[in-house]
Amino acid sequence: MHANMPTGYRNCLSLNHEHRTVPYGGAGEAREDGDANYGFRNIKGDNTLLSSIPELRRDPALMRLVQTINNPQTALFSIGCVSDSIEDKNHFRYTGYIEFSFNSVSHIADPGNYFPLFFNFERLLDANNFTPRVEFNWELHKSTFIEQRVSGYTCKINLNTYYTETKLEAQQTWEETLEVLGQYLGDIPNKHQDYIFEGK
């Protein structure tokens, strides 16, 4: 372990004042971070679309997470995601994000409705003695779903593992992180019928 590196996970929540619009465009053009933007796709309840998303084809763990979030019975749907492996003088780590929303017009109006998701996830990590060294940075964004004429808040979780000595260790940390996140978000029950997107 490198000196002064955290020994466990960090889980944080903040409000980002950047206003998002959905759908957002993208045809594979490069972003400032060097990755590519492929745009938004509504895949709620439609597993057949998963393989059409380039970010998911190269990361099976991310694909499982997105599939779980978009299961018909969950209260959520995904908006965007990305992942990347980093190799530099500090060795190896993974970085990425998953962005999602409650699938309810009324529920996204209040950003406070996301706090129980964050808080109960923290309790889950603590209760299960979650040991991988990773940062979960939850960001709430003001967002407008243009075609549905609906505005409210979405949630983006930025994920960053700490450096490891080997690429395999970094990959295992990444996969374990996405697995626990998927198990948690996949169990968020649907309690609202005023859908933003109908399941397919």
Tab-separated table of C-alpha atoms in Angstrom:
chain	number	residue	atom	x	y	z
A	1	MET	CA	0.000	0.000	0.000
A	2	HIS	CA	1.269	3.474	-0.804
A	3	ALA	CA	1.968	5.885	2.050
A	4	ASN	CA	-0.920	8.091	3.161
A	5	MET	CA	-3.461	6.125	1.105
A	6	PRO	CA	-6.882	5.492	2.675
A	7	THR	CA	-7.359	2.014	4.097
A	8	GLY	CA	-11.051	1.681	3.189
A	9	TYR	CA	-13.874	3.229	1.211
A	10	ARG	CA	-15.189	6.793	1.174
A	11	ASN	CA	-18.842	7.586	0.460
A	12	CYS	CA	-19.801	11.229	-0.147
A	13	LEU	CA	-22.855	13.195	-1.328
A	14	SER	CA	-22.963	16.653	-2.921
A	15	LEU	CA	-25.182	18.891	-5.021
A	16	ASN	CA	-23.830	19.866	-8.450
A	17	HIS	CA	-25.441	23.030	-9.836
A	18	GLU	CA	-24.780	22.100	-13.465
A	19	HIS	CA	-28.109	21.735	-15.308
A	20	ARG	CA	-28.421	18.603	-17.459
A	21	THR	CA	-30.769	17.843	-20.345
A	22	VAL	CA	-31.877	14.345	-21.373
A	23	PRO	CA	-31.577	13.015	-23.990
A	24	TYR	CA	-28.083	14.268	-24.693
A	25	GLY	CA	-26.476	13.737	-28.061
A	26	GLY	CA	-23.418	11.750	-28.931
A	27	ALA	CA	-22.114	9.665	-31.816
A	28	GLY	CA	-18.761	8.594	-30.435
A	29	GLU	CA	-17.040	11.991	-30.461
A	30	ALA	CA	-14.218	12.453	-27.956
A	31	ARG	CA	-14.825	14.262	-24.672
A	32	GLU	CA	-12.346	16.399	-22.745
A	33	ASP	CA	-11.426	13.395	-20.568
A	34	GLY	CA	-10.394	11.432	-23.677
A	35	ASP	CA	-13.336	9.043	-23.645
A	36	ALA	CA	-16.217	9.111	-26.128
A	37	ASN	CA	-19.816	10.260	-25.848
A	38	TYR	CA	-22.388	7.913	-27.362
A	39	GLY	CA	-25.512	9.705	-26.186
A	40	PHE	CA	-28.528	8.688	-24.107
A	41	ARG	CA	-30.566	5.564	-24.788
A	42	ASN	CA	-33.735	4.589	-22.968
A	43	ILE	CA	-33.180	0.925	-22.091
A	44	LYS	CA	-35.618	0.602	-19.175
A	45	GLY	CA	-36.806	-2.993	-19.242
A	46	ASP	CA	-35.143	-3.799	-22.594
A	47	ASN	CA	-32.055	-6.000	-22.220
A	48	THR	CA	-31.719	-6.323	-25.999
A	49	LEU	CA	-30.291	-2.791	-26.161
A	50	LEU	CA	-27.458	-3.421	-23.719
A	51	SER	CA	-25.075	-4.801	-26.328
A	52	SER	CA	-25.596	-1.698	-28.487
A	53	ILE	CA	-23.892	0.503	-25.891
A	54	PRO	CA	-20.101	0.576	-26.466
A	55	GLU	CA	-19.273	1.432	-22.833
A	56	LEU	CA	-20.984	-1.773	-21.710
A	57	ARG	CA	-19.517	-4.118	-24.316
A	58	ARG	CA	-16.004	-3.512	-22.981
A	59	ASP	CA	-16.893	-3.786	-19.284
A	60	PRO	CA	-19.041	-6.796	-18.258
A	61	ALA	CA	-19.264	-5.584	-14.645
A	62	LEU	CA	-20.670	-2.246	-15.783
A	63	MET	CA	-23.096	-4.050	-18.087
A	64	ARG	CA	-24.427	-6.114	-15.180
A	65	LEU	CA	-24.889	-2.955	-13.102
A	66	VAL	CA	-26.796	-1.143	-15.864
A	67	GLN	CA	-28.929	-4.211	-16.571
A	68	THR	CA	-29.832	-4.481	-12.892
A	69	ILE	CA	-30.786	-0.806	-12.604
A	70	ASN	CA	-33.028	-1.046	-15.663
A	71	ASN	CA	-34.902	-4.165	-14.611
A	72	PRO	CA	-38.665	-3.542	-14.928
A	73	GLN	CA	-39.309	-3.947	-11.192
A	74	THR	CA	-36.828	-1.319	-9.991
A	75	ALA	CA	-37.699	2.297	-9.235
A	76	LEU	CA	-34.755	3.524	-11.311
A	77	PHE	CA	-33.451	3.830	-14.849
A	78	SER	CA	-29.946	4.612	-16.079
A	79	ILE	CA	-28.967	7.788	-17.903
A	80	GLY	CA	-25.269	7.376	-18.612
A	81	CYS	CA	-22.154	5.462	-17.635
A	82	VAL	CA	-18.484	5.015	-18.411
A	83	SER	CA	-15.458	3.172	-17.064
A	84	ASP	CA	-11.733	3.209	-17.700
A	85	SER	CA	-8.621	1.509	-16.381
A	86	ILE	CA	-5.691	3.739	-15.472
A	87	GLU	CA	-2.033	2.739	-15.539
A	88	ASP	CA	0.675	5.244	-14.602
A	89	LYS	CA	3.667	5.692	-12.287
A	90	ASN	CA	1.388	5.042	-9.283
A	91	HIS	CA	0.428	1.627	-10.712
A	92	PHE	CA	-3.218	0.674	-11.425
A	93	ARG	CA	-6.738	1.866	-10.706
A	94	TYR	CA	-10.230	2.100	-12.235
A	95	THR	CA	-12.479	5.106	-12.672
A	96	GLY	CA	-15.986	5.696	-14.013
A	97	TYR	CA	-19.530	6.672	-13.166
A	98	ILE	CA	-23.141	5.576	-13.308
A	99	GLU	CA	-25.932	8.152	-13.595
A	100	PHE	CA	-29.552	7.260	-12.877
A	101	SER	CA	-32.920	8.699	-11.973
A	102	PHE	CA	-36.033	7.681	-10.147
A	103	ASN	CA	-38.592	6.705	-12.763
A	104	SER	CA	-41.234	9.001	-11.299
A	105	VAL	CA	-42.220	12.527	-12.323
A	106	SER	CA	-43.199	13.495	-8.781
A	107	HIS	CA	-40.323	11.767	-6.979
A	108	ILE	CA	-37.499	13.480	-8.901
A	109	ALA	CA	-38.930	16.911	-8.071
A	110	ASP	CA	-37.417	16.769	-4.570
A	111	PRO	CA	-33.648	16.102	-4.413
A	112	GLY	CA	-34.117	14.988	-0.811
A	113	ASN	CA	-35.646	11.759	-2.084
A	114	TYR	CA	-32.166	10.614	-3.099
A	115	PHE	CA	-30.733	11.033	0.394
A	116	PRO	CA	-32.194	7.758	1.748
A	117	LEU	CA	-30.510	5.920	-1.161
A	118	PHE	CA	-27.160	7.403	-0.188
A	119	PHE	CA	-27.612	6.954	3.559
A	120	ASN	CA	-28.867	3.383	3.396
A	121	PHE	CA	-26.026	2.457	1.042
A	122	GLU	CA	-23.573	3.786	3.617
A	123	ARG	CA	-25.267	1.656	6.268
A	124	LEU	CA	-25.057	-1.382	3.983
A	125	LEU	CA	-21.325	-0.922	3.379
A	126	ASP	CA	-20.702	-0.531	7.089
A	127	ALA	CA	-22.870	-3.504	8.095
A	128	ASN	CA	-21.133	-5.759	5.579
A	129	ASN	CA	-17.618	-4.589	6.491
A	130	PHE	CA	-16.978	-3.493	2.910
A	131	THR	CA	-13.189	-3.387	2.565
A	132	PRO	CA	-12.290	-2.447	-1.061
A	133	ARG	CA	-10.484	0.891	-1.230
A	134	VAL	CA	-12.760	2.978	-3.424
A	135	GLU	CA	-14.511	6.361	-3.449
A	136	PHE	CA	-18.242	6.711	-4.085
A	137	ASN	CA	-19.022	10.351	-4.892
A	138	TRP	CA	-22.776	10.855	-5.267
A	139	GLU	CA	-23.739	14.052	-7.124
A	140	LEU	CA	-27.290	15.338	-7.510
A	141	HIS	CA	-27.948	17.284	-10.707
A	142	LYS	CA	-30.836	19.464	-11.774
A	143	SER	CA	-32.037	17.793	-14.986
A	144	THR	CA	-34.715	18.233	-17.627
A	145	PHE	CA	-36.136	15.375	-19.677
A	146	ILE	CA	-36.863	17.389	-22.778
A	147	GLU	CA	-39.181	15.070	-24.681
A	148	GLN	CA	-41.228	14.292	-21.562
A	149	ARG	CA	-41.261	17.967	-20.461
A	150	VAL	CA	-40.256	16.922	-16.966
A	151	SER	CA	-37.690	18.568	-14.681
A	152	GLY	CA	-36.186	17.413	-11.417
A	153	TYR	CA	-33.013	15.832	-10.098
A	154	THR	CA	-30.885	12.916	-11.220
A	155	CYS	CA	-28.029	11.192	-9.414
A	156	LYS	CA	-24.524	10.492	-10.693
A	157	ILE	CA	-22.172	8.266	-8.698
A	158	ASN	CA	-18.531	8.864	-9.592
A	159	LEU	CA	-16.450	5.784	-8.778
A	160	ASN	CA	-12.684	5.771	-8.251
A	161	THR	CA	-10.670	2.878	-6.898
A	162	TYR	CA	-7.398	3.629	-5.157
A	163	TYR	CA	-4.137	2.499	-6.690
A	164	THR	CA	-3.104	-1.149	-6.447
A	165	GLU	CA	0.142	-2.911	-7.242
A	166	THR	CA	-1.360	-5.032	-10.035
A	167	LYS	CA	-3.993	-4.551	-12.710
A	168	LEU	CA	-5.770	-7.693	-11.511
A	169	GLU	CA	-6.173	-6.231	-8.022
A	170	ALA	CA	-7.625	-3.035	-9.492
A	171	GLN	CA	-10.015	-5.008	-11.682
A	172	GLN	CA	-11.165	-7.140	-8.757
A	173	THR	CA	-11.803	-4.026	-6.670
A	174	TRP	CA	-13.775	-2.473	-9.532
A	175	GLU	CA	-15.881	-5.583	-10.075
A	176	GLU	CA	-16.618	-5.986	-6.366
A	177	THR	CA	-17.584	-2.317	-6.141
A	178	LEU	CA	-20.023	-2.522	-9.046
A	179	GLU	CA	-21.440	-5.794	-7.752
A	180	VAL	CA	-22.374	-4.396	-4.333
A	181	LEU	CA	-23.747	-1.234	-5.932
A	182	GLY	CA	-25.849	-3.291	-8.350
A	183	GLN	CA	-27.199	-5.524	-5.598
A	184	TYR	CA	-28.242	-2.434	-3.667
A	185	LEU	CA	-29.768	-0.363	-6.478
A	186	GLY	CA	-31.476	-3.429	-7.944
A	187	ASP	CA	-33.471	-3.812	-4.737
A	188	ILE	CA	-34.958	-0.294	-4.788
A	189	PRO	CA	-38.671	-1.085	-5.196
A	190	ASN	CA	-40.962	0.778	-7.541
A	191	LYS	CA	-43.591	2.615	-5.468
A	192	HIS	CA	-44.731	5.219	-8.016
A	193	GLN	CA	-46.763	4.924	-11.198
A	194	ASP	CA	-46.158	8.364	-12.743
A	195	TYR	CA	-43.381	7.025	-14.950
A	196	ILE	CA	-40.931	9.137	-16.905
A	197	PHE	CA	-40.169	6.124	-19.088
A	198	GLU	CA	-42.465	3.133	-19.416
A	199	GLY	CA	-40.713	-0.212	-19.136
A	200	LYS	CA	-40.453	-2.126	-22.392
